mmCIF file of C-alpha atoms in Angstrom:
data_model
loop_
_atom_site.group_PDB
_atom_site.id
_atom_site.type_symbol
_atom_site.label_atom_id
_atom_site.label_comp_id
_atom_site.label_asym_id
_atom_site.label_seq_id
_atom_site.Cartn_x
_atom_site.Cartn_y
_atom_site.Cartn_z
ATOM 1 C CA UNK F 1 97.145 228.884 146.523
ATOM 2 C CA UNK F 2 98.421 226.749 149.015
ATOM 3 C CA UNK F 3 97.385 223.089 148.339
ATOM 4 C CA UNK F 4 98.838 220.372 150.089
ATOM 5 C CA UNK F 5 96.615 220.593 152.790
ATOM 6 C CA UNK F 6 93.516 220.262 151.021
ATOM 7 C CA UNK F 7 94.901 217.777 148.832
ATOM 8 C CA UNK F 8 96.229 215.614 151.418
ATOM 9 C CA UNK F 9 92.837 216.135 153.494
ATOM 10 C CA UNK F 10 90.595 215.411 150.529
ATOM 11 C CA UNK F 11 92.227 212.178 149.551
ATOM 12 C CA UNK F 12 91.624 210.675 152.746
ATOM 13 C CA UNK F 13 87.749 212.413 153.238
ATOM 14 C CA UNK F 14 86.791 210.970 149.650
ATOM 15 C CA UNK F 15 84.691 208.233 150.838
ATOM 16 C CA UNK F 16 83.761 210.097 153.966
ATOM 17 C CA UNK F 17 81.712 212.920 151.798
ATOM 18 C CA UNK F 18 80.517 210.505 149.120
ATOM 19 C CA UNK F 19 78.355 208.511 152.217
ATOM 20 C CA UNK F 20 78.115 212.046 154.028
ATOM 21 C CA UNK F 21 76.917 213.832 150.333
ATOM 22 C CA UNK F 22 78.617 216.912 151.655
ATOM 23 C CA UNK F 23 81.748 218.205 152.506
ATOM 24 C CA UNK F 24 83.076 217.959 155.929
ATOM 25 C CA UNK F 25 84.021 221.034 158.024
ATOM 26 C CA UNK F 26 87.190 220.368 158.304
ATOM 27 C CA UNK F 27 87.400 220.279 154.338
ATOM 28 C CA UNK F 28 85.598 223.275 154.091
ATOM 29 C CA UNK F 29 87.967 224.995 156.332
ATOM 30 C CA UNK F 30 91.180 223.406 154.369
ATOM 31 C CA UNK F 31 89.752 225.114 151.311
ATOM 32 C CA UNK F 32 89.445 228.277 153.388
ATOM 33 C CA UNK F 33 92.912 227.868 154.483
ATOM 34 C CA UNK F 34 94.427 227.261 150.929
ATOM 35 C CA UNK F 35 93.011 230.788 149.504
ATOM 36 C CA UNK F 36 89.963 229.612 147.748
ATOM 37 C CA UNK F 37 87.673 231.674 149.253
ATOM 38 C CA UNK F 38 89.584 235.097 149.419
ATOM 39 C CA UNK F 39 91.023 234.570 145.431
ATOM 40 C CA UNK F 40 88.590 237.068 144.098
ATOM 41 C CA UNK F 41 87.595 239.402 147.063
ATOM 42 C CA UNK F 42 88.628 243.140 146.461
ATOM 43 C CA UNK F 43 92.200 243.962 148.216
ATOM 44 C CA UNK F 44 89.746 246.654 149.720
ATOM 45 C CA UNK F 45 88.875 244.321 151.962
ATOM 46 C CA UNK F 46 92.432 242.108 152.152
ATOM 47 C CA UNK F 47 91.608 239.960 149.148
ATOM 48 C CA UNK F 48 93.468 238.788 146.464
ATOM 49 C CA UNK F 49 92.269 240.152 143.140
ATOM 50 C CA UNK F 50 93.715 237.310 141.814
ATOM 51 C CA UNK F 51 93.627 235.728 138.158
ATOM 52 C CA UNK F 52 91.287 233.048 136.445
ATOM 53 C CA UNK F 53 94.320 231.186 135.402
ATOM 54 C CA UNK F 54 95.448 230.469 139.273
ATOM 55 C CA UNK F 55 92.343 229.649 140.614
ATOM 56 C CA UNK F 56 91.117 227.321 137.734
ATOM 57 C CA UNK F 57 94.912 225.842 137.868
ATOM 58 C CA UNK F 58 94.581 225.171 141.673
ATOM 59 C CA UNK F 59 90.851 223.413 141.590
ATOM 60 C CA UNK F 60 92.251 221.092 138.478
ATOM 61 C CA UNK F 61 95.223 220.380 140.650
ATOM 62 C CA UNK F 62 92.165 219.708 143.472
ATOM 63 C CA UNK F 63 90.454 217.447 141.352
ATOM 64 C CA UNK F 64 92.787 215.456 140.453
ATOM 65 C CA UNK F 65 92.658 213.859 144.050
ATOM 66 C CA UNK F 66 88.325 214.417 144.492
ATOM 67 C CA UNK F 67 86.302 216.152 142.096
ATOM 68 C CA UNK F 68 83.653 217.324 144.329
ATOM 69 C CA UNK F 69 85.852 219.228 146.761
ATOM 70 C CA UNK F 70 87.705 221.087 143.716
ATOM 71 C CA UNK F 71 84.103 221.638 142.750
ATOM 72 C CA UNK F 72 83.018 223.320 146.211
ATOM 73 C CA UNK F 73 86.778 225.315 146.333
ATOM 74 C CA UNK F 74 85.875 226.809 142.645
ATOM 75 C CA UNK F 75 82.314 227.643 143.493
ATOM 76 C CA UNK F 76 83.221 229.573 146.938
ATOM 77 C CA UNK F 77 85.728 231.603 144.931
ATOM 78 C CA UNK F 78 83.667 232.307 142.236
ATOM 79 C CA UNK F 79 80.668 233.243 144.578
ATOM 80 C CA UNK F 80 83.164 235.620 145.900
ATOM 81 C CA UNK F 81 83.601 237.884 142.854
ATOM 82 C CA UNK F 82 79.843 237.325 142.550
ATOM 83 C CA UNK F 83 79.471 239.566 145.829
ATOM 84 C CA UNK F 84 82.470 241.609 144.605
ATOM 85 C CA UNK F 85 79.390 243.187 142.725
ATOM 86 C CA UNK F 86 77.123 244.302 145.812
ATOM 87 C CA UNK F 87 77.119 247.676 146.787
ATOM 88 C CA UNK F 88 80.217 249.018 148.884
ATOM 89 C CA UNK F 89 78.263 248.855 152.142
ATOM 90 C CA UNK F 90 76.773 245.554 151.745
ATOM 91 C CA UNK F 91 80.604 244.105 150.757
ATOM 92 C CA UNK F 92 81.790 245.790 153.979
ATOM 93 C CA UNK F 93 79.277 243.613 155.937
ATOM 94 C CA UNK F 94 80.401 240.619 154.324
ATOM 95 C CA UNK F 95 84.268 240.892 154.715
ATOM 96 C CA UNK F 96 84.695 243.414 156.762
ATOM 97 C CA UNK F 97 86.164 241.538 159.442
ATOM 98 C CA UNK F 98 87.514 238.682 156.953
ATOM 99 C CA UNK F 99 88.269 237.468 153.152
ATOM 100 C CA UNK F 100 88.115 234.543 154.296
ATOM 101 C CA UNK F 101 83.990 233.962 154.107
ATOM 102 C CA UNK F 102 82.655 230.917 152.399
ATOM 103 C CA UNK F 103 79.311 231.571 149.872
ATOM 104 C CA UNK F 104 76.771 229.376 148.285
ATOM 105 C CA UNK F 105 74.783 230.294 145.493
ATOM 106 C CA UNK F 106 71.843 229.650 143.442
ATOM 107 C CA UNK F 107 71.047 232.350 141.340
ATOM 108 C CA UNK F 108 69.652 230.422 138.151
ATOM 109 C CA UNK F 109 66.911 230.052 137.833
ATOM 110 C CA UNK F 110 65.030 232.902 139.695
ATOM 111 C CA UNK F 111 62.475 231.533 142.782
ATOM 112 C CA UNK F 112 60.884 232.952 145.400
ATOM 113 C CA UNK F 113 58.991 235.933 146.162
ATOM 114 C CA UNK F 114 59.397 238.944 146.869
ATOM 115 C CA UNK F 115 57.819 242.494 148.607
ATOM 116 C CA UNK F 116 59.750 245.635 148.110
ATOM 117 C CA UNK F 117 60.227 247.932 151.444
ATOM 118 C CA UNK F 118 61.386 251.487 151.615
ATOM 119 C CA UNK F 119 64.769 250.216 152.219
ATOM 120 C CA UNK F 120 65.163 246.962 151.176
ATOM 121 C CA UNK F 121 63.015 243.592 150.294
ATOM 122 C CA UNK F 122 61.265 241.030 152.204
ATOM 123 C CA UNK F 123 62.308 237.898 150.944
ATOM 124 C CA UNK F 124 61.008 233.794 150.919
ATOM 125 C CA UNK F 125 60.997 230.992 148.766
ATOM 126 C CA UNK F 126 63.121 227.918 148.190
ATOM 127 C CA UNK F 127 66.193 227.165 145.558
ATOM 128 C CA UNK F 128 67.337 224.175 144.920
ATOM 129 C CA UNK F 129 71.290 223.052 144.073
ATOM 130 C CA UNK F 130 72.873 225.399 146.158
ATOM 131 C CA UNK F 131 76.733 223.874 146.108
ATOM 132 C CA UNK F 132 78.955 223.478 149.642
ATOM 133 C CA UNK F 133 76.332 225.098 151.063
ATOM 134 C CA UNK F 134 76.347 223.709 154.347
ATOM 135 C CA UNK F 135 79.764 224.801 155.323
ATOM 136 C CA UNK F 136 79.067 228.457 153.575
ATOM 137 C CA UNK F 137 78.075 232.001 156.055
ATOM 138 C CA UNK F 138 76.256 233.407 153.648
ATOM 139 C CA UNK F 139 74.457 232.541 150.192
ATOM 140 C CA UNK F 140 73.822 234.521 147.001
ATOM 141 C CA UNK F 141 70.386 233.648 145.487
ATOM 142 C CA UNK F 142 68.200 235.495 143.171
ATOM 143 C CA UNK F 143 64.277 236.426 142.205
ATOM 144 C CA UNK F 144 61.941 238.404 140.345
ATOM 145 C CA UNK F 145 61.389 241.829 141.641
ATOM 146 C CA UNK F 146 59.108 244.786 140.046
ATOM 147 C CA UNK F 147 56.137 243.630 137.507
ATOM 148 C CA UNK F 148 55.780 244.787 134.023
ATOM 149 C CA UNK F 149 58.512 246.597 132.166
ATOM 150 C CA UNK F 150 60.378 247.127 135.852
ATOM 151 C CA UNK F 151 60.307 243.524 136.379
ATOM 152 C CA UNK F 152 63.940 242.663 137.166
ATOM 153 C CA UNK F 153 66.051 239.708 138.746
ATOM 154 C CA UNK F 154 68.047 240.229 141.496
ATOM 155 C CA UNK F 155 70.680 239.000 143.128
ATOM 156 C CA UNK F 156 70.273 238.972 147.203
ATOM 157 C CA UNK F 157 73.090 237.603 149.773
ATOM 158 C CA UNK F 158 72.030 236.413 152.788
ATOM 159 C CA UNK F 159 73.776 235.452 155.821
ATOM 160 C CA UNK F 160 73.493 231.643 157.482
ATOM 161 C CA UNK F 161 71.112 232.998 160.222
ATOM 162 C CA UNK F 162 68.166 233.290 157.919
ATOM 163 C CA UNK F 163 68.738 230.611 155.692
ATOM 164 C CA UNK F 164 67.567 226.734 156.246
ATOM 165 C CA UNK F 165 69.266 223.893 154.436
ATOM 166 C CA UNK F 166 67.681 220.591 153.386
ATOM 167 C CA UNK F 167 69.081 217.403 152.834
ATOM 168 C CA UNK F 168 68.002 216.614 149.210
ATOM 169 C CA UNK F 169 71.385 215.937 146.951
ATOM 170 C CA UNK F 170 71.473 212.279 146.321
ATOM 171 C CA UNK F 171 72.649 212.306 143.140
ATOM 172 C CA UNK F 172 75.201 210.170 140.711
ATOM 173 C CA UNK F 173 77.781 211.987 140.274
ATOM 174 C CA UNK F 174 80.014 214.933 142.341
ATOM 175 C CA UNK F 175 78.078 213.329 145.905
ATOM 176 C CA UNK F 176 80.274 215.094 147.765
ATOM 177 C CA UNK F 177 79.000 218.574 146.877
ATOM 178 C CA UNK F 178 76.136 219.290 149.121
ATOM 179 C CA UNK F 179 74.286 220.504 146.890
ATOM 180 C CA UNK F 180 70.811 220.928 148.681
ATOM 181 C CA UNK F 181 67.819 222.873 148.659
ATOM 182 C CA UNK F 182 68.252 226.228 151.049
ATOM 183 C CA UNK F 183 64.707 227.959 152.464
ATOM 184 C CA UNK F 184 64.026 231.389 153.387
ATOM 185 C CA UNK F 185 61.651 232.475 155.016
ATOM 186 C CA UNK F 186 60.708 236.631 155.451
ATOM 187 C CA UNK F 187 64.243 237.359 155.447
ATOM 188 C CA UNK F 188 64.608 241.286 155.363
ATOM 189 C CA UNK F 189 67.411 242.260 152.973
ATOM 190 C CA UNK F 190 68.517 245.953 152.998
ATOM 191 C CA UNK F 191 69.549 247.464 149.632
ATOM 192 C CA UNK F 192 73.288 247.218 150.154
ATOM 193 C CA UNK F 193 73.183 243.397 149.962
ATOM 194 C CA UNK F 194 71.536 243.173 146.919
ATOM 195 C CA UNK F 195 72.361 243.564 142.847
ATOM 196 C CA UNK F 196 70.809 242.794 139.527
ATOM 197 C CA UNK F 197 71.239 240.230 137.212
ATOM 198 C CA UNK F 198 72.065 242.769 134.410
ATOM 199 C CA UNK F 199 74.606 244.147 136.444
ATOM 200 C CA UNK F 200 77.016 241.191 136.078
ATOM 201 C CA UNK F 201 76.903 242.276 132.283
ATOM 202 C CA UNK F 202 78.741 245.259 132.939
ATOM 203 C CA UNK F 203 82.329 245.931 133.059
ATOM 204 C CA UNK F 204 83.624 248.221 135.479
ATOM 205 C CA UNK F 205 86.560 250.743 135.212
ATOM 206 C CA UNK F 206 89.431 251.384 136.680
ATOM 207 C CA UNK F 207 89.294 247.916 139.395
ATOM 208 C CA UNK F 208 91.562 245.076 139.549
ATOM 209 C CA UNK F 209 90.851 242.586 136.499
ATOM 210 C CA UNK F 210 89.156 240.093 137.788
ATOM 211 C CA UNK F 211 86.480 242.911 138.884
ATOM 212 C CA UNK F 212 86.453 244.186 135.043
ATOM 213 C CA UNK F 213 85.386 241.920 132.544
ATOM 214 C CA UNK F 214 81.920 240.549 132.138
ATOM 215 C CA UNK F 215 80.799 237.369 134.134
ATOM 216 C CA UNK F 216 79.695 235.135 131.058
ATOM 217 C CA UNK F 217 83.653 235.756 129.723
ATOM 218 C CA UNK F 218 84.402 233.518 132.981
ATOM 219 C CA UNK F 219 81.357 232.269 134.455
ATOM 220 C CA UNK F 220 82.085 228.294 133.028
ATOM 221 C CA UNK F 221 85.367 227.830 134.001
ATOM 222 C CA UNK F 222 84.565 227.070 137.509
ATOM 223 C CA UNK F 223 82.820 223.871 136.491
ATOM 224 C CA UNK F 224 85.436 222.891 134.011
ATOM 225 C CA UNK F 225 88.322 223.127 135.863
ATOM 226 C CA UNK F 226 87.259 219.789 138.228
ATOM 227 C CA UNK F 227 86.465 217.924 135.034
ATOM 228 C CA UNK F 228 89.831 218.559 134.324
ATOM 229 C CA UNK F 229 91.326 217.715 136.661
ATOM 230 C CA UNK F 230 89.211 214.100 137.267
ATOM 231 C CA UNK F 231 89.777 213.625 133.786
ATOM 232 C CA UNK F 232 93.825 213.712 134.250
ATOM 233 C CA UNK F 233 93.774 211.471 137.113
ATOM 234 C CA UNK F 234 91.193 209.036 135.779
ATOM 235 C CA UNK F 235 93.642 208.294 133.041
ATOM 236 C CA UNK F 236 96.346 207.736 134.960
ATOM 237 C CA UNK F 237 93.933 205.305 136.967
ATOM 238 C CA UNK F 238 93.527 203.323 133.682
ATOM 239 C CA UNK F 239 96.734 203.650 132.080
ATOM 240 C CA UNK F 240 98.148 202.286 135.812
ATOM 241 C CA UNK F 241 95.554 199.725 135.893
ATOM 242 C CA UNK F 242 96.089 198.140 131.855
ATOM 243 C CA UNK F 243 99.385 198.032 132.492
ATOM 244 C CA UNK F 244 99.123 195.077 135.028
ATOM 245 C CA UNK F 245 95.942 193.315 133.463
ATOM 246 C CA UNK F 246 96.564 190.416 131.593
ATOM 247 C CA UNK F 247 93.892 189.173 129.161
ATOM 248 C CA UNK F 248 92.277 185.531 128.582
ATOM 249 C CA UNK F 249 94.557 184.792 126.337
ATOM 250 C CA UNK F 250 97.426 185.534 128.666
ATOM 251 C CA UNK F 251 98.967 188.448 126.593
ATOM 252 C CA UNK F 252 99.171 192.058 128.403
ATOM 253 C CA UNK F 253 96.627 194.486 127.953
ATOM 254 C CA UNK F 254 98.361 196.628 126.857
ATOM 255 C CA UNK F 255 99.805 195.132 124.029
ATOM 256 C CA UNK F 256 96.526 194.906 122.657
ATOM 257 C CA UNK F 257 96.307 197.732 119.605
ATOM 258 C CA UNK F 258 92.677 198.615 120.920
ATOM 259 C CA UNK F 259 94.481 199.545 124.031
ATOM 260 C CA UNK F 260 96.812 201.417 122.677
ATOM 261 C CA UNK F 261 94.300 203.249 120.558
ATOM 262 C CA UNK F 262 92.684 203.851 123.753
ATOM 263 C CA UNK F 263 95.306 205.644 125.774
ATOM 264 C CA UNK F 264 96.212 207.440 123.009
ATOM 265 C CA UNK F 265 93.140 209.110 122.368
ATOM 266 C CA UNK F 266 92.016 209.862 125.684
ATOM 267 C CA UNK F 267 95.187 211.580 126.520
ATOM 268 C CA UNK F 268 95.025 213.781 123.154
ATOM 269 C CA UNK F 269 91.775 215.033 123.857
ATOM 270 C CA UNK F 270 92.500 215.459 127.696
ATOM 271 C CA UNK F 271 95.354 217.414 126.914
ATOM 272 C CA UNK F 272 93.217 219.288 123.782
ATOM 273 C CA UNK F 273 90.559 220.129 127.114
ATOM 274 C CA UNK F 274 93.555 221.597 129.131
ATOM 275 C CA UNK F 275 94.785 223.421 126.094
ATOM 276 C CA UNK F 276 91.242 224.815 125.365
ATOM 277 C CA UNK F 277 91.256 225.853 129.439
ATOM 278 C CA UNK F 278 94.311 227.805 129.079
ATOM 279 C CA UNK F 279 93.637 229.459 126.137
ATOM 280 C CA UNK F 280 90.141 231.041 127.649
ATOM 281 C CA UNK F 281 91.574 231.652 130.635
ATOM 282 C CA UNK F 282 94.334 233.822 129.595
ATOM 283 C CA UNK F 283 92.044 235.891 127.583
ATOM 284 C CA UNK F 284 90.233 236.235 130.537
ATOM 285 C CA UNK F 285 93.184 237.869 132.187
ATOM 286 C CA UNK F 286 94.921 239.428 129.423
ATOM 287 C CA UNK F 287 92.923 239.809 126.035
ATOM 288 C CA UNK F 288 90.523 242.658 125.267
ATOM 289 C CA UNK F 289 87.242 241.935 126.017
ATOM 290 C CA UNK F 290 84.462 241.731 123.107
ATOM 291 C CA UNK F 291 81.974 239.977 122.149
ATOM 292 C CA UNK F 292 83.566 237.451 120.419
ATOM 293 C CA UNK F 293 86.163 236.959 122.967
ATOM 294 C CA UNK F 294 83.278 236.302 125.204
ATOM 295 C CA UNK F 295 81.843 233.898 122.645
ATOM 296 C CA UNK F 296 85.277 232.333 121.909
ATOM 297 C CA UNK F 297 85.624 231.315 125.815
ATOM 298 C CA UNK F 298 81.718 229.815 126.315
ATOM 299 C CA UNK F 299 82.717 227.868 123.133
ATOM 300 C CA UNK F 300 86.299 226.600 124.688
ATOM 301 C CA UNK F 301 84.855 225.604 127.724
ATOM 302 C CA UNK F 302 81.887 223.623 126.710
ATOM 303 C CA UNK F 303 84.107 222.010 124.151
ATOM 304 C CA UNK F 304 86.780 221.159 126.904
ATOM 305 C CA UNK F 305 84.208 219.915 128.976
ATOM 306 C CA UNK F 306 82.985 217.328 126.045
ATOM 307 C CA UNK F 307 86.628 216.264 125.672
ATOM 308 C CA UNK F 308 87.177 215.353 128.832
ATOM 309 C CA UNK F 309 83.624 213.628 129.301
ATOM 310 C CA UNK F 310 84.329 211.534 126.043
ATOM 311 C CA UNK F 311 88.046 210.714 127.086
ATOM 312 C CA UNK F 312 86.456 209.516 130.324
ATOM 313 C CA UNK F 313 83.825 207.656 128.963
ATOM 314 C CA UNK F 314 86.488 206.033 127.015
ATOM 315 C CA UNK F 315 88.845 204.748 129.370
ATOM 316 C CA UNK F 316 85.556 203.497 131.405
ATOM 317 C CA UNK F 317 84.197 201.607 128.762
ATOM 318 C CA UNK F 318 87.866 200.006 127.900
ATOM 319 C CA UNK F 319 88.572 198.847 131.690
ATOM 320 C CA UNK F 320 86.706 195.870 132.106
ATOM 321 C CA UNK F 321 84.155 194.508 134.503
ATOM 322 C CA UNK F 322 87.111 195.787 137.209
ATOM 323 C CA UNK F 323 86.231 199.305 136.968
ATOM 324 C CA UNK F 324 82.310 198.946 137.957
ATOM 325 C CA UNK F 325 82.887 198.052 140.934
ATOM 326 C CA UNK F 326 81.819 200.628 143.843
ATOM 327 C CA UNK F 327 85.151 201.146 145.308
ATOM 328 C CA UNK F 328 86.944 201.778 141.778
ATOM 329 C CA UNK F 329 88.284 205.553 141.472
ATOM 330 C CA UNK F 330 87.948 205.368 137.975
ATOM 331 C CA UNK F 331 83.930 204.943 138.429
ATOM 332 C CA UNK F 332 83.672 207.967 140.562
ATOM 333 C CA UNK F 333 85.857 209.545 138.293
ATOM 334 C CA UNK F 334 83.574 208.764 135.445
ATOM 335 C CA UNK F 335 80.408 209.697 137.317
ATOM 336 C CA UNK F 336 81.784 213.140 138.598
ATOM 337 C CA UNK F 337 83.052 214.158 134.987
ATOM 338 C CA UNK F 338 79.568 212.903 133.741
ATOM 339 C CA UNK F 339 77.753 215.106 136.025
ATOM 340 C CA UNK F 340 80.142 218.221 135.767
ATOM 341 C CA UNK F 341 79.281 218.246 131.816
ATOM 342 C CA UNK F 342 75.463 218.203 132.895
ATOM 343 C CA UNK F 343 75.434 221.189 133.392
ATOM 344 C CA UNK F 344 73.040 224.209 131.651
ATOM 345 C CA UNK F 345 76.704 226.385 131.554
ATOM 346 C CA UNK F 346 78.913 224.163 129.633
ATOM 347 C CA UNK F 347 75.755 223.029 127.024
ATOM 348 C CA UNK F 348 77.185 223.463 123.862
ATOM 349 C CA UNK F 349 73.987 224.158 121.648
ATOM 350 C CA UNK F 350 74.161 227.124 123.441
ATOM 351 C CA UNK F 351 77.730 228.106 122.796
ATOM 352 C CA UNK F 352 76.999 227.232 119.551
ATOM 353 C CA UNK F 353 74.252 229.715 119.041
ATOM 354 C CA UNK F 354 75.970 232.273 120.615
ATOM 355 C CA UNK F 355 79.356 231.758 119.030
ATOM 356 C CA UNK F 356 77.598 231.703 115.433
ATOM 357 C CA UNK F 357 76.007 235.211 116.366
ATOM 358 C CA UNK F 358 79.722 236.942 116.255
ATOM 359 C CA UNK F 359 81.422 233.968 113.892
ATOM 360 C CA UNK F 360 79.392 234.314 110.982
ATOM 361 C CA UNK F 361 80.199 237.204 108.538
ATOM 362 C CA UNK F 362 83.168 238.057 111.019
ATOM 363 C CA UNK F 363 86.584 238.731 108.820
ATOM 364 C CA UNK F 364 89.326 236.793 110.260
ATOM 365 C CA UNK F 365 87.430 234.182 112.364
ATOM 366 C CA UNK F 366 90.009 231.849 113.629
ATOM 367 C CA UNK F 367 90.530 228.161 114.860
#
């Protein structure tokens, strides 16, 4: 991944795409131009095939600087082995000419409607929270096809031409993401660009790794690795910003033992989050894939994502009237971090009820 670029780019958009509530293009095309987009795409079609560990790595490193770009650069390389899964034919009209193709998603829940053709599907409706989707060419989204016992989601790409965005994110936290409401109206998509929801279940032989193990092994760790990352660089925002305060009773802050107590914990269970990221990614790459590695990983990343929202929430509620103000990082921080562990993938009742399906009466179950 080549990140200076985006880095340097992001860190003086910031305030540009938290009034704008989307990314600019020339963000969008510094994320292009650092790899994000191509990590996952088949070397078929002059991809990368690349890892878990190096992507999630690079959008931490990302969101250290601005949480909602590392956010978009996650999503369009995710969204990218998300197509890897469309028939040969309808991958060859995506990156045929180019890796490098941004794509949006929204996929969960099923919307819209749809009528089946001979050779293909007439599709319309609207889905909502569709990520960096103004500066993407195509978007993956899905609905209910069949009735009865063939009833089936599936997962259609479509390209920017028959697609309408609307200007609805105005949310709290991770502004910059665009993440707005897309329209389609009687789109016709042939067979080749389309896939079932089942089908990212399955793990295919014989393909590079990141093509071979089932999504839900991986499917968090594009929303943790931003946490992560805003997490890191929020306490370096505090630490930086106690070490100059001085208190009413003129005595440093961070003399105080509160303080200390403070810093101390936050960075534990930061680092704890990172260590729980590593650990689930590198089973991702490397570790035999079963069930309970699959439950081990939704477990490690909705705990890491709770670490770093607590060790956030932390340092916010320790900084003093200082750190409300609009134009504090460590507020945007804290708002970005809060929305990233919003959401439905890293809830941990969930993890929790699948991790106790393959944890209880398992030999061996480990910490």
């Amino acid at each position: 991944m080549r990140l200076p670029s985006v880095t340097a780019l992001a860190r003086t958009s910031v305030e540009d795409i938290e009034q704008r509530r989307r990314l600019t293009p020339e963000l969008a095309d510094a994320i292009t131009d650092a790899g994000f987009a191509r990590h996952f795409v088949p070397k078929e079609w002059n991809g990368e095939s690349g890892s878990f560990t190096e992507v999630a790595e690079a959008a931490a490193a990302v969101g250290e600087t601005c949480a909602s770009t590392a956010w978009c650069a996650a999503l369009y390389a995710a969204h990218g082995r998300l197509a890897a899964y469309l028939p040969h034919e309808g991958q060859r009209e995506l990156w045929e000419e180019s890796p490098d193709v941004r794509i949006a998603a929204a996929v969960v829940p099923p919307s819209g409607e749809t009528e089946e053709l001979e050779d293909g599907w007439l599709l319309s409706g609207v889905w909502n929270l569709a990520s960096g989707v103004d500066g993407a060419h195509w978007i993956l989204v899905s609905a209910w096809t069949g009735e009865g016992e063939a009833r089936t989601s599936r997962i259609f790409a479509v390209p920017r031409a028959q697609f309408e965005v609307s200007d609805t994110w105005h949310s709290l936290g991770l502004r910059g993401t665009g993440s707005n409401t897309v329209r389609i109206v009687g789109a016709f998509v042939p067979a080749r660009r389309s896939f079932t929801l089942a089908d990212l279940a399955r793990s295919e032989v014989g393909g590079d790794r990141c093509h071979t193990v089932p999504h839900q092994l991986v499917a968090a760790a594009q929303f943790v690795a931003p946490a992560l990352g805003a997490a890191r660089q929020a306490l370096r925002d505090w630490t930086e910003s106690t070490a100059v305060r001085v208190r009413a009773d003129g005595r440093p802050a961070h003399t105080a033992p509160g303080a200390q107590e403070v810093l101390t914990r936050a960075s534990a269970e930061i680092h704890a989050a990172g260590l729980l990221l590593g650990n689930a990614l590198g089973r991702a790459d490397l570790s035999e894939v079963t069930p309970h590695t699959v439950a081990e990983n939704v477990r490690d990343f909705a705990m890491a994502a709770e670490l770093c929202a607590g060790a956030v929430g932390r340092l916010m509620r320790a900084a003093g009237s200082r750190a409300q103000a609009v134009d504090s990082p460590l507020q945007r921080r804290w708002r970005d971090v809060t929305a990233v562990t919003a959401h439905a993938a890293l809830d941990f009742e969930a993890a929790s009820a699948l991790y106790s399906r393959t944890g209880f009466g398992r030999s061996g179950v480990s910490a």
